[in-house]
Amino acid sequence: MGNWSAWLGRETTSRDRLDAALAARWCATLDREVPDDGAMPQGIHFCLCTPDAPTTALGEDGHPARDESAASFFPPVPQPRRMWASSKVTFLAPLTLGANIERRSRIAAIDEKSGKTGSLVFVEVDHETSADGVLTVRERQTLVYRDAASPDAPLSPPQPAANGVDPTGWDVHRKLIPDSRLLFRYSALTFNTHRIHYDEPYARDVERYRGLVVHGPLMASLLLQLAASEFGENRLESFGFRAISPAIAGEELNLLIRRESAGLELAALASDGREVVRARASLG
């Protein structure tokens, strides 16, 4: 295992402003109106305090390159493929239009494991997002770094089977097709240059995905919007999601919610029922 102890506890602070232009673009991307009261819907925090590395500092995959320098927030793990594996979010207060935003981020844990496809390095990051000095969102984000894909590895995920999704047992079900236009807009909102979201030859030939990959936080935001349509805006106290398998642009995505004793179970499923995202939430 690599020695990345110097990165444990490393912190960085970034600042932003939740201005009217960002709010309008975010709402337009999700096909909704900007709220009249200025309290923005849950999920917009993913689009604030985004990475701003210079273009010359980007790696081959589009993410900011990692190195041994003190300026490198993330540890220089050798595995080249990066994925947003999961997040656990606590919503403390709504983010409001016009607020000055500050996010403090800290490397909380680094753990190396072995998986079916080789070695994996999990990096956990704690984010605290404040608006006008008031803490509004806490998040534990887990990133996973994976070995390079073999050039002849089967494309992932498999082609969907012919069977559809059975929504029996779910209280809410919505179908949509996230296409390349939606992915482009979300990448722009989050200043995300990971090439799997917009460069199909790279996604297919280098990382061995079957097409463009839908962002994890985009699917989380879609689930949050579905919850808001059913239970009201800014009703969730907590929300945790985990990426199970890739969703491919241009293919059907099923969003589902059901009540359970401890809160809400949410999911995103491919057209044949393959689990893409698993999530749970609690209502305030």
PDB file of C-alpha atoms in Angstrom:
ATOM      1  CA  MET A   1       0.000   0.000   0.000  1.00  0.00           C
ATOM      2  CA  GLY A   2       1.209   3.481  -0.786  1.00  0.00           C
ATOM      3  CA  ASN A   3       2.137   5.814   2.034  1.00  0.00           C
ATOM      4  CA  TRP A   4      -0.303   8.713   1.804  1.00  0.00           C
ATOM      5  CA  SER A   5      -0.364   9.614   5.477  1.00  0.00           C
ATOM      6  CA  ALA A   6       0.789  13.135   4.622  1.00  0.00           C
ATOM      7  CA  TRP A   7      -2.551  13.695   2.877  1.00  0.00           C
ATOM      8  CA  LEU A   8      -4.721  12.643   5.817  1.00  0.00           C
ATOM      9  CA  GLY A   9      -6.240  15.746   7.313  1.00  0.00           C
ATOM     10  CA  ARG A  10      -5.175  17.928   4.383  1.00  0.00           C
ATOM     11  CA  GLU A  11      -7.629  20.805   3.951  1.00  0.00           C
ATOM     12  CA  THR A  12      -8.638  23.280   1.308  1.00  0.00           C
ATOM     13  CA  THR A  13     -11.172  26.115   1.263  1.00  0.00           C
ATOM     14  CA  SER A  14     -12.995  27.449  -1.781  1.00  0.00           C
ATOM     15  CA  ARG A  15     -15.480  30.276  -2.220  1.00  0.00           C
ATOM     16  CA  ASP A  16     -18.321  31.023  -4.575  1.00  0.00           C
ATOM     17  CA  ARG A  17     -21.541  33.031  -4.853  1.00  0.00           C
ATOM     18  CA  LEU A  18     -24.973  31.597  -5.507  1.00  0.00           C
ATOM     19  CA  ASP A  19     -25.909  34.278  -8.005  1.00  0.00           C
ATOM     20  CA  ALA A  20     -28.990  34.604 -10.212  1.00  0.00           C
ATOM     21  CA  ALA A  21     -27.162  33.427 -13.342  1.00  0.00           C
ATOM     22  CA  LEU A  22     -26.023  30.146 -11.774  1.00  0.00           C
ATOM     23  CA  ALA A  23     -29.468  29.561 -10.274  1.00  0.00           C
ATOM     24  CA  ALA A  24     -31.147  30.135 -13.651  1.00  0.00           C
ATOM     25  CA  ARG A  25     -28.749  27.785 -15.471  1.00  0.00           C
ATOM     26  CA  TRP A  26     -29.112  25.062 -12.837  1.00  0.00           C
ATOM     27  CA  CYS A  27     -32.908  25.257 -12.902  1.00  0.00           C
ATOM     28  CA  ALA A  28     -32.976  25.307 -16.713  1.00  0.00           C
ATOM     29  CA  THR A  29     -30.810  22.183 -16.797  1.00  0.00           C
ATOM     30  CA  LEU A  30     -33.328  20.360 -14.598  1.00  0.00           C
ATOM     31  CA  ASP A  31     -36.374  21.804 -16.441  1.00  0.00           C
ATOM     32  CA  ARG A  32     -37.751  23.736 -13.506  1.00  0.00           C
ATOM     33  CA  GLU A  33     -38.355  27.341 -12.469  1.00  0.00           C
ATOM     34  CA  VAL A  34     -36.203  29.380 -10.101  1.00  0.00           C
ATOM     35  CA  PRO A  35     -38.092  29.489  -6.761  1.00  0.00           C
ATOM     36  CA  ASP A  36     -39.811  32.802  -6.038  1.00  0.00           C
ATOM     37  CA  ASP A  37     -38.681  32.841  -2.408  1.00  0.00           C
ATOM     38  CA  GLY A  38     -34.984  32.469  -3.265  1.00  0.00           C
ATOM     39  CA  ALA A  39     -34.547  29.206  -1.306  1.00  0.00           C
ATOM     40  CA  MET A  40     -32.810  26.970  -3.817  1.00  0.00           C
ATOM     41  CA  PRO A  41     -33.695  23.273  -4.129  1.00  0.00           C
ATOM     42  CA  GLN A  42     -31.536  20.599  -2.569  1.00  0.00           C
ATOM     43  CA  GLY A  43     -28.730  19.381  -4.828  1.00  0.00           C
ATOM     44  CA  ILE A  44     -27.463  22.747  -6.033  1.00  0.00           C
ATOM     45  CA  HIS A  45     -24.537  22.479  -3.608  1.00  0.00           C
ATOM     46  CA  PHE A  46     -22.940  19.989  -6.040  1.00  0.00           C
ATOM     47  CA  CYS A  47     -22.530  22.924  -8.458  1.00  0.00           C
ATOM     48  CA  LEU A  48     -20.896  25.353  -6.014  1.00  0.00           C
ATOM     49  CA  CYS A  49     -17.198  25.802  -5.167  1.00  0.00           C
ATOM     50  CA  THR A  50     -16.238  23.633  -8.127  1.00  0.00           C
ATOM     51  CA  PRO A  51     -12.605  22.720  -9.010  1.00  0.00           C
ATOM     52  CA  ASP A  52     -10.780  25.471 -10.894  1.00  0.00           C
ATOM     53  CA  ALA A  53      -7.451  23.891 -11.885  1.00  0.00           C
ATOM     54  CA  PRO A  54      -5.829  25.480 -14.970  1.00  0.00           C
ATOM     55  CA  THR A  55      -6.231  23.549 -18.202  1.00  0.00           C
ATOM     56  CA  THR A  56      -2.492  22.836 -18.252  1.00  0.00           C
ATOM     57  CA  ALA A  57      -2.871  21.087 -14.870  1.00  0.00           C
ATOM     58  CA  LEU A  58      -5.421  18.536 -16.103  1.00  0.00           C
ATOM     59  CA  GLY A  59      -4.559  14.868 -16.461  1.00  0.00           C
ATOM     60  CA  GLU A  60      -5.335  12.664 -19.446  1.00  0.00           C
ATOM     61  CA  ASP A  61      -8.778  11.799 -18.075  1.00  0.00           C
ATOM     62  CA  GLY A  62      -9.670  15.469 -17.570  1.00  0.00           C
ATOM     63  CA  HIS A  63      -9.391  15.553 -13.778  1.00  0.00           C
ATOM     64  CA  PRO A  64      -6.808  17.816 -12.137  1.00  0.00           C
ATOM     65  CA  ALA A  65      -3.508  15.922 -12.080  1.00  0.00           C
ATOM     66  CA  ARG A  66      -2.292  14.595  -8.724  1.00  0.00           C
ATOM     67  CA  ASP A  67       1.325  14.847  -7.592  1.00  0.00           C
ATOM     68  CA  GLU A  68       3.563  14.883  -4.528  1.00  0.00           C
ATOM     69  CA  SER A  69       3.454  18.642  -4.086  1.00  0.00           C
ATOM     70  CA  ALA A  70       1.894  20.440  -1.145  1.00  0.00           C
ATOM     71  CA  ALA A  71      -0.526  22.041  -3.601  1.00  0.00           C
ATOM     72  CA  SER A  72      -2.049  18.667  -4.546  1.00  0.00           C
ATOM     73  CA  PHE A  73      -5.155  18.239  -2.397  1.00  0.00           C
ATOM     74  CA  PHE A  74      -5.736  14.642  -3.482  1.00  0.00           C
ATOM     75  CA  PRO A  75      -3.028  12.006  -2.900  1.00  0.00           C
ATOM     76  CA  PRO A  76      -1.042  10.860  -5.972  1.00  0.00           C
ATOM     77  CA  VAL A  77      -2.469   7.340  -6.038  1.00  0.00           C
ATOM     78  CA  PRO A  78      -1.250   5.474  -9.159  1.00  0.00           C
ATOM     79  CA  GLN A  79      -4.632   4.091 -10.230  1.00  0.00           C
ATOM     80  CA  PRO A  80      -5.748   6.319 -13.136  1.00  0.00           C
ATOM     81  CA  ARG A  81      -9.536   5.809 -13.240  1.00  0.00           C
ATOM     82  CA  ARG A  82     -11.630   7.884 -10.843  1.00  0.00           C
ATOM     83  CA  MET A  83     -15.291   7.493  -9.907  1.00  0.00           C
ATOM     84  CA  TRP A  84     -17.596   9.283  -7.469  1.00  0.00           C
ATOM     85  CA  ALA A  85     -18.616   6.191  -5.491  1.00  0.00           C
ATOM     86  CA  SER A  86     -20.993   7.629  -2.901  1.00  0.00           C
ATOM     87  CA  SER A  87     -22.010  10.562  -0.745  1.00  0.00           C
ATOM     88  CA  LYS A  88     -23.737  10.980   2.601  1.00  0.00           C
ATOM     89  CA  VAL A  89     -25.311  14.423   2.856  1.00  0.00           C
ATOM     90  CA  THR A  90     -26.883  16.235   5.795  1.00  0.00           C
ATOM     91  CA  PHE A  91     -29.013  19.274   4.933  1.00  0.00           C
ATOM     92  CA  LEU A  92     -28.977  21.823   7.756  1.00  0.00           C
ATOM     93  CA  ALA A  93     -30.527  24.853   6.034  1.00  0.00           C
ATOM     94  CA  PRO A  94     -31.540  25.877   2.498  1.00  0.00           C
ATOM     95  CA  LEU A  95     -29.023  27.627   0.270  1.00  0.00           C
ATOM     96  CA  THR A  96     -30.467  30.984  -0.723  1.00  0.00           C
ATOM     97  CA  LEU A  97     -30.110  33.057  -3.846  1.00  0.00           C
ATOM     98  CA  GLY A  98     -27.376  35.686  -3.521  1.00  0.00           C
ATOM     99  CA  ALA A  99     -25.559  33.991  -0.641  1.00  0.00           C
ATOM    100  CA  ASN A 100     -21.785  34.018  -0.370  1.00  0.00           C
ATOM    101  CA  ILE A 101     -20.630  30.399  -0.239  1.00  0.00           C
ATOM    102  CA  GLU A 102     -17.616  28.882   1.459  1.00  0.00           C
ATOM    103  CA  ARG A 103     -16.699  25.203   1.352  1.00  0.00           C
ATOM    104  CA  ARG A 104     -14.089  23.656   3.611  1.00  0.00           C
ATOM    105  CA  SER A 105     -12.880  20.252   2.452  1.00  0.00           C
ATOM    106  CA  ARG A 106     -10.731  17.776   4.365  1.00  0.00           C
ATOM    107  CA  ILE A 107      -9.229  14.384   3.462  1.00  0.00           C
ATOM    108  CA  ALA A 108     -10.776  12.129   6.105  1.00  0.00           C
ATOM    109  CA  ALA A 109      -9.589   8.647   5.090  1.00  0.00           C
ATOM    110  CA  ILE A 110      -7.555   6.787   2.461  1.00  0.00           C
ATOM    111  CA  ASP A 111      -8.000   3.040   2.146  1.00  0.00           C
ATOM    112  CA  GLU A 112      -6.614   0.534  -0.354  1.00  0.00           C
ATOM    113  CA  LYS A 113      -8.544  -2.659  -1.184  1.00  0.00           C
ATOM    114  CA  SER A 114      -8.605  -5.407  -3.790  1.00  0.00           C
ATOM    115  CA  GLY A 115     -11.543  -5.889  -6.139  1.00  0.00           C
ATOM    116  CA  LYS A 116     -12.522  -8.036  -9.111  1.00  0.00           C
ATOM    117  CA  THR A 117     -10.829  -5.615 -11.508  1.00  0.00           C
ATOM    118  CA  GLY A 118      -7.660  -5.092  -9.452  1.00  0.00           C
ATOM    119  CA  SER A 119      -6.575  -2.734  -6.705  1.00  0.00           C
ATOM    120  CA  LEU A 120      -8.858   0.048  -5.508  1.00  0.00           C
ATOM    121  CA  VAL A 121      -8.060   3.140  -3.486  1.00  0.00           C
ATOM    122  CA  PHE A 122     -10.939   4.825  -1.630  1.00  0.00           C
ATOM    123  CA  VAL A 123     -10.512   8.465  -0.649  1.00  0.00           C
ATOM    124  CA  GLU A 124     -13.090   9.958   1.712  1.00  0.00           C
ATOM    125  CA  VAL A 125     -13.518  13.716   1.796  1.00  0.00           C
ATOM    126  CA  ASP A 126     -15.529  15.737   4.307  1.00  0.00           C
ATOM    127  CA  HIS A 127     -17.106  18.908   2.906  1.00  0.00           C
ATOM    128  CA  GLU A 128     -18.758  21.648   4.943  1.00  0.00           C
ATOM    129  CA  THR A 129     -20.667  24.235   2.909  1.00  0.00           C
ATOM    130  CA  SER A 130     -21.640  27.537   4.518  1.00  0.00           C
ATOM    131  CA  ALA A 131     -23.806  30.356   3.182  1.00  0.00           C
ATOM    132  CA  ASP A 132     -23.192  33.846   4.552  1.00  0.00           C
ATOM    133  CA  GLY A 133     -21.353  32.240   7.467  1.00  0.00           C
ATOM    134  CA  VAL A 134     -24.106  29.731   8.336  1.00  0.00           C
ATOM    135  CA  LEU A 135     -23.359  26.005   7.940  1.00  0.00           C
ATOM    136  CA  THR A 136     -25.903  24.599   5.463  1.00  0.00           C
ATOM    137  CA  VAL A 137     -24.622  21.254   4.121  1.00  0.00           C
ATOM    138  CA  ARG A 138     -22.334  18.557   5.492  1.00  0.00           C
ATOM    139  CA  GLU A 139     -21.182  15.837   3.115  1.00  0.00           C
ATOM    140  CA  ARG A 140     -18.923  12.789   3.289  1.00  0.00           C
ATOM    141  CA  GLN A 141     -17.891  12.066  -0.304  1.00  0.00           C
ATOM    142  CA  THR A 142     -16.190   8.803  -1.258  1.00  0.00           C
ATOM    143  CA  LEU A 143     -14.053   8.648  -4.396  1.00  0.00           C
ATOM    144  CA  VAL A 144     -12.623   5.415  -5.752  1.00  0.00           C
ATOM    145  CA  TYR A 145      -9.522   5.134  -7.933  1.00  0.00           C
ATOM    146  CA  ARG A 146      -9.237   2.036 -10.124  1.00  0.00           C
ATOM    147  CA  ASP A 147      -6.647   0.363 -12.331  1.00  0.00           C
ATOM    148  CA  ALA A 148      -6.590   1.132 -16.051  1.00  0.00           C
ATOM    149  CA  ALA A 149      -8.980  -0.935 -18.155  1.00  0.00           C
ATOM    150  CA  SER A 150      -7.529  -3.539 -20.494  1.00  0.00           C
ATOM    151  CA  PRO A 151      -7.882  -2.501 -24.174  1.00  0.00           C
ATOM    152  CA  ASP A 152      -9.874  -5.683 -24.840  1.00  0.00           C
ATOM    153  CA  ALA A 153     -12.002  -5.549 -21.682  1.00  0.00           C
ATOM    154  CA  PRO A 154     -15.751  -6.014 -22.324  1.00  0.00           C
ATOM    155  CA  LEU A 155     -17.623  -2.745 -22.597  1.00  0.00           C
ATOM    156  CA  SER A 156     -19.508  -1.805 -19.438  1.00  0.00           C
ATOM    157  CA  PRO A 157     -22.355  -2.046 -18.632  1.00  0.00           C
ATOM    158  CA  PRO A 158     -23.795  -4.930 -20.696  1.00  0.00           C
ATOM    159  CA  GLN A 159     -26.483  -4.182 -23.243  1.00  0.00           C
ATOM    160  CA  PRO A 160     -29.850  -4.001 -21.445  1.00  0.00           C
ATOM    161  CA  ALA A 161     -32.054  -7.062 -21.610  1.00  0.00           C
ATOM    162  CA  ALA A 162     -35.523  -6.913 -23.145  1.00  0.00           C
ATOM    163  CA  ASN A 163     -37.409  -7.037 -19.854  1.00  0.00           C
ATOM    164  CA  GLY A 164     -38.619  -3.741 -18.406  1.00  0.00           C
ATOM    165  CA  VAL A 165     -38.821  -2.271 -14.909  1.00  0.00           C
ATOM    166  CA  ASP A 166     -41.659  -3.439 -12.677  1.00  0.00           C
ATOM    167  CA  PRO A 167     -42.609  -0.484 -10.435  1.00  0.00           C
ATOM    168  CA  THR A 168     -44.800  -2.646  -8.194  1.00  0.00           C
ATOM    169  CA  GLY A 169     -43.966  -1.905  -4.589  1.00  0.00           C
ATOM    170  CA  TRP A 170     -42.706   1.597  -5.329  1.00  0.00           C
ATOM    171  CA  ASP A 171     -44.769   4.708  -4.517  1.00  0.00           C
ATOM    172  CA  VAL A 172     -43.266   6.997  -7.173  1.00  0.00           C
ATOM    173  CA  HIS A 173     -41.904   6.118 -10.614  1.00  0.00           C
ATOM    174  CA  ARG A 174     -40.575   8.436 -13.302  1.00  0.00           C
ATOM    175  CA  LYS A 175     -38.905   7.556 -16.604  1.00  0.00           C
ATOM    176  CA  LEU A 176     -36.477   9.794 -18.464  1.00  0.00           C
ATOM    177  CA  ILE A 177     -33.683   9.574 -21.003  1.00  0.00           C
ATOM    178  CA  PRO A 178     -30.612  11.589 -19.971  1.00  0.00           C
ATOM    179  CA  ASP A 179     -28.997  12.529 -23.275  1.00  0.00           C
ATOM    180  CA  SER A 180     -25.686  14.144 -24.206  1.00  0.00           C
ATOM    181  CA  ARG A 181     -27.175  17.666 -24.000  1.00  0.00           C
ATOM    182  CA  LEU A 182     -28.093  17.152 -20.340  1.00  0.00           C
ATOM    183  CA  LEU A 183     -24.652  15.695 -19.594  1.00  0.00           C
ATOM    184  CA  PHE A 184     -22.943  18.642 -21.312  1.00  0.00           C
ATOM    185  CA  ARG A 185     -24.920  21.169 -19.306  1.00  0.00           C
ATOM    186  CA  TYR A 186     -24.257  19.399 -16.012  1.00  0.00           C
ATOM    187  CA  SER A 187     -20.536  19.147 -16.775  1.00  0.00           C
ATOM    188  CA  ALA A 188     -20.542  22.889 -17.462  1.00  0.00           C
ATOM    189  CA  LEU A 189     -22.396  23.661 -14.223  1.00  0.00           C
ATOM    190  CA  THR A 190     -19.929  21.615 -12.171  1.00  0.00           C
ATOM    191  CA  PHE A 191     -16.838  22.573 -14.230  1.00  0.00           C
ATOM    192  CA  ASN A 192     -16.309  18.827 -14.597  1.00  0.00           C
ATOM    193  CA  THR A 193     -13.831  17.938 -17.344  1.00  0.00           C
ATOM    194  CA  HIS A 194     -13.865  14.160 -16.814  1.00  0.00           C
ATOM    195  CA  ARG A 195     -13.905  12.904 -20.388  1.00  0.00           C
ATOM    196  CA  ILE A 196     -16.253   9.971 -19.784  1.00  0.00           C
ATOM    197  CA  HIS A 197     -19.125  12.485 -19.724  1.00  0.00           C
ATOM    198  CA  TYR A 198     -18.523  14.166 -23.118  1.00  0.00           C
ATOM    199  CA  ASP A 199     -15.816  12.331 -25.112  1.00  0.00           C
ATOM    200  CA  GLU A 200     -17.405   9.115 -26.353  1.00  0.00           C
ATOM    201  CA  PRO A 201     -14.301   7.666 -28.104  1.00  0.00           C
ATOM    202  CA  TYR A 202     -12.307   8.164 -24.890  1.00  0.00           C
ATOM    203  CA  ALA A 203     -15.088   6.681 -22.733  1.00  0.00           C
ATOM    204  CA  ARG A 204     -15.289   3.631 -24.999  1.00  0.00           C
ATOM    205  CA  ASP A 205     -11.675   3.018 -26.035  1.00  0.00           C
ATOM    206  CA  VAL A 206      -9.797   4.026 -22.874  1.00  0.00           C
ATOM    207  CA  GLU A 207     -12.154   3.487 -19.937  1.00  0.00           C
ATOM    208  CA  ARG A 208     -14.210   0.794 -21.740  1.00  0.00           C
ATOM    209  CA  TYR A 209     -17.683   2.184 -21.138  1.00  0.00           C
ATOM    210  CA  ARG A 210     -20.382   1.440 -23.707  1.00  0.00           C
ATOM    211  CA  GLY A 211     -21.131   5.150 -24.165  1.00  0.00           C
ATOM    212  CA  LEU A 212     -21.092   8.468 -22.337  1.00  0.00           C
ATOM    213  CA  VAL A 213     -21.537   7.983 -18.589  1.00  0.00           C
ATOM    214  CA  VAL A 214     -24.206   9.899 -16.653  1.00  0.00           C
ATOM    215  CA  HIS A 215     -22.734  11.778 -13.672  1.00  0.00           C
ATOM    216  CA  GLY A 216     -23.404  10.288 -10.229  1.00  0.00           C
ATOM    217  CA  PRO A 217     -24.333  13.647  -8.661  1.00  0.00           C
ATOM    218  CA  LEU A 218     -26.615  14.389 -11.623  1.00  0.00           C
ATOM    219  CA  MET A 219     -28.597  11.217 -10.904  1.00  0.00           C
ATOM    220  CA  ALA A 220     -28.586  12.137  -7.211  1.00  0.00           C
ATOM    221  CA  SER A 221     -29.952  15.580  -8.124  1.00  0.00           C
ATOM    222  CA  LEU A 222     -32.681  14.012 -10.254  1.00  0.00           C
ATOM    223  CA  LEU A 223     -33.711  11.829  -7.308  1.00  0.00           C
ATOM    224  CA  LEU A 224     -33.691  14.864  -5.023  1.00  0.00           C
ATOM    225  CA  GLN A 225     -35.940  16.726  -7.471  1.00  0.00           C
ATOM    226  CA  LEU A 226     -38.330  13.785  -7.615  1.00  0.00           C
ATOM    227  CA  ALA A 227     -38.491  13.746  -3.800  1.00  0.00           C
ATOM    228  CA  ALA A 228     -39.153  17.498  -3.777  1.00  0.00           C
ATOM    229  CA  SER A 229     -42.032  17.091  -6.253  1.00  0.00           C
ATOM    230  CA  GLU A 230     -43.654  14.565  -3.906  1.00  0.00           C
ATOM    231  CA  PHE A 231     -42.875  15.916  -0.430  1.00  0.00           C
ATOM    232  CA  GLY A 232     -42.049  19.599  -0.951  1.00  0.00           C
ATOM    233  CA  GLU A 233     -38.876  21.632  -1.351  1.00  0.00           C
ATOM    234  CA  ASN A 234     -36.039  21.337   1.162  1.00  0.00           C
ATOM    235  CA  ARG A 235     -37.821  18.589   3.109  1.00  0.00           C
ATOM    236  CA  LEU A 236     -34.951  16.115   3.334  1.00  0.00           C
ATOM    237  CA  GLU A 237     -32.745  16.140   6.423  1.00  0.00           C
ATOM    238  CA  SER A 238     -30.340  13.533   5.090  1.00  0.00           C
ATOM    239  CA  PHE A 239     -29.638  11.876   1.765  1.00  0.00           C
ATOM    240  CA  GLY A 240     -27.121   9.162   0.980  1.00  0.00           C
ATOM    241  CA  PHE A 241     -26.474   7.639  -2.412  1.00  0.00           C
ATOM    242  CA  ARG A 242     -24.162   4.963  -3.776  1.00  0.00           C
ATOM    243  CA  ALA A 243     -23.215   4.316  -7.398  1.00  0.00           C
ATOM    244  CA  ILE A 244     -23.801   0.642  -8.226  1.00  0.00           C
ATOM    245  CA  SER A 245     -23.221   0.522 -11.999  1.00  0.00           C
ATOM    246  CA  PRO A 246     -22.894   3.025 -14.871  1.00  0.00           C
ATOM    247  CA  ALA A 247     -25.852   4.721 -16.525  1.00  0.00           C
ATOM    248  CA  ILE A 248     -25.343   5.411 -20.243  1.00  0.00           C
ATOM    249  CA  ALA A 249     -26.514   8.578 -21.969  1.00  0.00           C
ATOM    250  CA  GLY A 250     -29.385   8.108 -24.388  1.00  0.00           C
ATOM    251  CA  GLU A 251     -30.800   5.116 -22.530  1.00  0.00           C
ATOM    252  CA  GLU A 252     -33.878   4.907 -20.315  1.00  0.00           C
ATOM    253  CA  LEU A 253     -33.418   5.671 -16.639  1.00  0.00           C
ATOM    254  CA  ASN A 254     -36.094   4.861 -14.055  1.00  0.00           C
ATOM    255  CA  LEU A 255     -36.280   6.931 -10.868  1.00  0.00           C
ATOM    256  CA  LEU A 256     -38.198   5.403  -7.967  1.00  0.00           C
ATOM    257  CA  ILE A 257     -39.127   6.243  -4.375  1.00  0.00           C
ATOM    258  CA  ARG A 258     -40.941   4.345  -1.654  1.00  0.00           C
ATOM    259  CA  ARG A 259     -41.614   5.068   1.971  1.00  0.00           C
ATOM    260  CA  GLU A 260     -40.157   2.810   4.636  1.00  0.00           C
ATOM    261  CA  SER A 261     -40.207   2.923   8.393  1.00  0.00           C
ATOM    262  CA  ALA A 262     -36.918   4.808   8.636  1.00  0.00           C
ATOM    263  CA  GLY A 263     -37.643   7.310   5.850  1.00  0.00           C
ATOM    264  CA  LEU A 264     -37.354   6.927   2.094  1.00  0.00           C
ATOM    265  CA  GLU A 265     -35.723   4.410  -0.196  1.00  0.00           C
ATOM    266  CA  LEU A 266     -34.762   5.771  -3.623  1.00  0.00           C
ATOM    267  CA  ALA A 267     -33.250   4.134  -6.688  1.00  0.00           C
ATOM    268  CA  ALA A 268     -32.226   4.693 -10.275  1.00  0.00           C
ATOM    269  CA  LEU A 269     -32.645   1.639 -12.498  1.00  0.00           C
ATOM    270  CA  ALA A 270     -31.738   0.931 -16.120  1.00  0.00           C
ATOM    271  CA  SER A 271     -34.485  -0.105 -18.549  1.00  0.00           C
ATOM    272  CA  ASP A 272     -34.083  -3.784 -17.650  1.00  0.00           C
ATOM    273  CA  GLY A 273     -34.050  -3.237 -13.882  1.00  0.00           C
ATOM    274  CA  ARG A 274     -30.259  -3.183 -13.473  1.00  0.00           C
ATOM    275  CA  GLU A 275     -29.474  -1.142 -10.348  1.00  0.00           C
ATOM    276  CA  VAL A 276     -27.595   2.047 -11.143  1.00  0.00           C
ATOM    277  CA  VAL A 277     -27.922   4.142  -7.964  1.00  0.00           C
ATOM    278  CA  ARG A 278     -29.114   3.129  -4.507  1.00  0.00           C
ATOM    279  CA  ALA A 279     -30.148   5.859  -2.059  1.00  0.00           C
ATOM    280  CA  ARG A 280     -31.862   6.516   1.261  1.00  0.00           C
ATOM    281  CA  ALA A 281     -33.192   9.712   2.784  1.00  0.00           C
ATOM    282  CA  SER A 282     -34.909  11.023   5.890  1.00  0.00           C
ATOM    283  CA  LEU A 283     -37.654  13.653   5.927  1.00  0.00           C
ATOM    284  CA  GLY A 284     -37.659  16.661   8.216  1.00  0.00           C
TER     285      GLY A 284
END
